[in-house]
CSV table of C-alpha atoms in Angstrom, one decimal:
chain,number,residue,atom,x,y,z
A,16,UNK,CA,99.4,121.6,121.1
A,17,UNK,CA,98.2,122.7,117.8
A,18,UNK,CA,101.4,124.7,117.3
A,19,UNK,CA,103.3,121.5,117.6
A,20,UNK,CA,101.7,120.0,114.8
A,21,UNK,CA,103.9,119.2,111.7
A,22,UNK,CA,102.8,120.3,108.3
A,23,UNK,CA,104.1,118.5,105.2
A,24,UNK,CA,105.3,120.7,102.3
A,25,UNK,CA,104.8,119.5,98.8
A,26,UNK,CA,107.8,118.1,96.9
A,27,UNK,CA,108.0,120.0,93.5
A,28,UNK,CA,110.2,119.3,90.4
A,29,UNK,CA,110.5,115.6,90.4
A,30,UNK,CA,112.9,115.6,87.7
A,31,UNK,CA,115.1,118.2,89.4
A,32,UNK,CA,115.1,115.9,92.6
A,33,UNK,CA,116.0,112.8,90.6
A,34,UNK,CA,119.0,114.5,89.1
A,35,UNK,CA,119.9,115.8,92.5
A,36,UNK,CA,120.0,112.3,93.8
A,37,UNK,CA,121.9,111.0,90.7
A,38,UNK,CA,124.5,113.7,91.7
A,39,UNK,CA,124.7,112.5,95.3
A,40,UNK,CA,125.2,108.7,94.1
A,41,UNK,CA,127.8,109.6,91.7
A,42,UNK,CA,129.7,111.9,94.2
A,43,UNK,CA,129.7,109.1,97.0
A,44,UNK,CA,130.6,106.1,94.4
A,45,UNK,CA,134.2,106.1,95.1
A,46,UNK,CA,135.2,105.0,98.6
A,47,UNK,CA,138.0,107.1,99.9
A,48,UNK,CA,140.7,104.6,100.7
A,49,UNK,CA,143.1,107.0,102.4
A,50,UNK,CA,140.3,108.4,104.7
A,51,UNK,CA,139.2,104.9,105.4
A,52,UNK,CA,142.9,103.9,106.5
A,53,UNK,CA,143.1,107.0,108.6
A,54,UNK,CA,139.6,107.0,110.3
A,55,UNK,CA,139.2,103.0,110.0
A,56,UNK,CA,135.7,103.6,109.1
A,57,UNK,CA,133.2,105.6,106.7
A,58,UNK,CA,129.8,106.0,105.7
A,59,UNK,CA,127.5,107.9,103.4
A,60,UNK,CA,124.1,109.3,104.3
A,61,UNK,CA,121.2,110.5,102.1
A,62,UNK,CA,122.3,114.1,102.2
A,63,UNK,CA,119.9,115.4,99.5
A,64,UNK,CA,117.7,118.5,99.5
A,65,UNK,CA,115.2,119.2,100.5
A,66,UNK,CA,115.0,116.0,102.8
A,67,UNK,CA,118.3,117.3,104.7
A,68,UNK,CA,116.9,120.9,105.3
A,69,UNK,CA,116.2,122.2,108.7
A,70,UNK,CA,112.7,123.8,109.1
A,71,UNK,CA,112.0,126.5,111.7
A,72,UNK,CA,108.3,126.8,110.9
A,73,UNK,CA,106.8,123.2,112.1
A,74,UNK,CA,106.8,122.0,108.5
A,75,UNK,CA,108.9,119.3,106.9
A,76,UNK,CA,109.0,117.6,103.6
A,77,UNK,CA,107.3,114.2,103.3
A,78,UNK,CA,109.6,111.2,102.6
A,79,UNK,CA,110.6,110.2,99.2
A,80,UNK,CA,108.0,108.1,97.3
A,81,UNK,CA,107.5,106.4,93.8
A,82,UNK,CA,110.2,107.3,91.4
A,83,UNK,CA,112.2,108.9,93.9
A,84,UNK,CA,112.3,105.8,96.3
A,85,UNK,CA,113.6,103.7,93.1
A,86,UNK,CA,116.1,106.1,92.4
A,87,UNK,CA,117.4,106.5,95.9
A,88,UNK,CA,117.5,102.7,96.3
A,89,UNK,CA,119.2,102.3,93.0
A,90,UNK,CA,122.0,104.7,93.7
A,91,UNK,CA,122.3,103.6,97.5
A,92,UNK,CA,123.0,99.8,96.4
A,93,UNK,CA,125.4,101.2,93.5
A,94,UNK,CA,127.3,102.9,96.1
A,95,UNK,CA,127.4,99.7,98.3
A,96,UNK,CA,128.6,97.5,95.3
A,97,UNK,CA,131.3,100.2,94.6
A,98,UNK,CA,132.7,100.0,98.0
A,99,UNK,CA,132.4,96.4,98.2
A,100,UNK,CA,134.8,96.2,95.2
A,101,UNK,CA,137.2,98.5,96.4
A,102,UNK,CA,137.2,96.9,100.1
A,103,UNK,CA,138.0,93.6,98.4
A,104,UNK,CA,141.1,95.2,96.9
A,105,UNK,CA,142.4,95.9,100.4
A,106,UNK,CA,142.5,91.9,101.1
A,107,UNK,CA,141.6,92.2,104.7
A,108,UNK,CA,138.6,91.7,106.7
A,109,UNK,CA,135.9,94.4,106.6
A,110,UNK,CA,132.5,95.4,107.7
A,111,UNK,CA,130.2,96.8,105.1
A,112,UNK,CA,126.3,97.1,105.4
A,113,UNK,CA,123.3,98.9,103.9
A,114,UNK,CA,120.8,100.3,106.3
A,115,UNK,CA,117.6,100.6,104.4
A,116,UNK,CA,115.0,102.2,106.6
A,117,UNK,CA,111.3,101.2,106.2
A,118,UNK,CA,109.6,104.4,107.6
A,119,UNK,CA,111.9,107.1,107.1
A,120,UNK,CA,113.8,106.0,103.8
A,121,UNK,CA,115.8,109.2,103.9
A,122,UNK,CA,118.0,107.9,107.0
A,123,UNK,CA,119.2,105.1,104.8
A,124,UNK,CA,122.8,104.9,104.5
A,125,UNK,CA,126.1,102.6,103.9
A,126,UNK,CA,128.6,101.9,106.4
A,127,UNK,CA,131.9,100.4,106.3
A,128,UNK,CA,134.9,99.7,108.6
A,129,UNK,CA,138.3,97.9,108.8
A,130,UNK,CA,140.3,96.4,111.5
A,131,UNK,CA,138.0,97.8,114.2
A,132,UNK,CA,134.7,95.8,114.6
A,133,UNK,CA,131.4,97.5,114.5
A,134,UNK,CA,128.6,96.4,117.0
A,135,UNK,CA,125.1,97.8,116.7
A,136,UNK,CA,123.4,95.5,118.9
A,137,UNK,CA,122.4,98.5,120.9
A,138,UNK,CA,120.9,100.0,117.9
A,139,UNK,CA,119.5,97.3,115.8
A,140,UNK,CA,117.8,94.1,117.0
A,141,UNK,CA,116.3,91.5,114.5
A,142,UNK,CA,112.6,91.1,114.5
A,143,UNK,CA,111.5,87.7,115.9
A,144,UNK,CA,109.0,86.7,113.3
A,145,UNK,CA,110.6,87.9,109.8
A,146,UNK,CA,107.9,88.8,107.2
A,147,UNK,CA,106.8,85.7,105.1
A,148,UNK,CA,107.8,87.4,101.9
A,149,UNK,CA,111.1,88.9,103.2
A,150,UNK,CA,112.1,92.1,101.5
A,151,UNK,CA,108.8,91.7,99.2
A,152,UNK,CA,106.7,92.8,102.1
A,153,UNK,CA,108.7,96.1,102.4
A,154,UNK,CA,106.9,99.5,101.9
A,155,UNK,CA,109.5,100.0,99.4
A,156,UNK,CA,109.1,97.0,97.3
A,157,UNK,CA,107.7,97.8,93.9
A,158,UNK,CA,108.0,97.1,90.1
A,159,UNK,CA,110.5,100.0,90.1
A,160,UNK,CA,112.7,98.6,92.8
A,161,UNK,CA,112.3,94.9,92.7
A,162,UNK,CA,115.2,94.5,90.2
A,163,UNK,CA,117.7,95.9,93.0
A,164,UNK,CA,116.3,94.8,95.9
A,165,UNK,CA,115.9,91.2,94.9
A,166,UNK,CA,119.8,91.0,94.2
A,167,UNK,CA,120.5,90.8,98.0
A,168,UNK,CA,119.3,88.9,101.1
A,169,UNK,CA,117.6,91.0,103.6
A,170,UNK,CA,116.6,90.8,107.4
A,171,UNK,CA,114.2,93.2,109.2
A,172,UNK,CA,115.4,94.7,112.3
A,173,UNK,CA,114.3,97.3,114.7
A,174,UNK,CA,115.9,100.5,115.0
A,175,UNK,CA,115.8,101.1,118.6
A,176,UNK,CA,117.0,103.9,121.2
A,177,UNK,CA,117.2,104.0,124.9
A,178,UNK,CA,115.8,106.8,127.0
A,179,UNK,CA,116.6,107.7,130.6
A,180,UNK,CA,113.4,107.6,132.6
A,181,UNK,CA,114.8,109.8,135.3
A,182,UNK,CA,115.7,112.4,132.6
A,183,UNK,CA,112.8,114.9,132.3
A,184,UNK,CA,113.2,115.5,128.4
A,185,UNK,CA,113.5,111.9,127.9
A,186,UNK,CA,110.5,110.9,130.0
A,187,UNK,CA,108.4,113.4,128.3
A,188,UNK,CA,109.4,112.1,125.0
A,189,UNK,CA,108.6,108.6,126.0
A,190,UNK,CA,105.1,109.7,127.1
A,191,UNK,CA,104.5,111.1,123.6
A,192,UNK,CA,105.2,108.0,121.4
A,193,UNK,CA,102.7,105.3,120.5
A,194,UNK,CA,102.2,102.5,122.9
A,195,UNK,CA,103.3,99.7,120.3
A,196,UNK,CA,106.6,101.5,120.2
A,197,UNK,CA,107.5,100.8,123.9
A,198,UNK,CA,109.2,97.5,123.8
A,199,UNK,CA,110.5,97.2,127.4
A,200,UNK,CA,112.3,98.8,130.4
A,201,UNK,CA,115.9,97.8,130.7
A,202,UNK,CA,118.3,98.7,133.5
A,203,UNK,CA,121.9,99.6,132.5
A,204,UNK,CA,124.1,100.2,135.4
A,205,UNK,CA,122.0,101.8,138.0
A,206,UNK,CA,119.8,103.8,135.4
A,207,UNK,CA,116.3,102.5,134.2
A,208,UNK,CA,115.8,103.1,130.6
A,209,UNK,CA,112.8,102.8,128.3
A,210,UNK,CA,113.7,101.1,124.9
A,211,UNK,CA,111.8,102.6,122.1
A,212,UNK,CA,111.5,101.2,118.8
A,213,UNK,CA,112.0,104.3,116.4
A,214,UNK,CA,111.7,102.7,112.9
A,215,UNK,CA,112.4,99.4,111.1
A,216,UNK,CA,115.2,98.9,109.2
A,217,UNK,CA,116.4,96.2,106.5
A,218,UNK,CA,119.9,95.0,106.8
A,219,UNK,CA,121.8,92.7,104.5
A,220,UNK,CA,122.0,89.2,105.6
């Protein structure tokens, strides 16, 4: 089992990482309307090295913290606002959402769609008891992020996935997760699934 333990690699060159995040934000700020009209949906993920690098040696980079979190959130929401303005110009209904992940912030993204409704009920479900202070209770809320996060109303959701208990790989994974992540079993069709909370995510209300 020791061979499966992940080691966390140090993030070096904070200023360089900030410049990379800034370039990512600028590169994705303009919504490609032609592509959207063709595909009916678009999204932008946090594709920034080193967090997108694959590792073959059981080591990963830790999630962004401090200044990097503030930079990520600022540019993520700048993309959101820019896309919102572009979508308004279309003068038709649209879906636009920011996914701000609580644990793995590097999974955060902006998602939009036109014409075709998007249903994420099988991916996100609202937390029954919302935090008393709302987004202020987030791990990502700080003096550096407050100005951006306080502009919006947020609701905390669970990011969930369903695992087929009859599948050996899925069953093995379910055995490995913490008990508090196991939400319920659910029969879909004739298959019994274990519903697992992977993370929590803040969505715009």
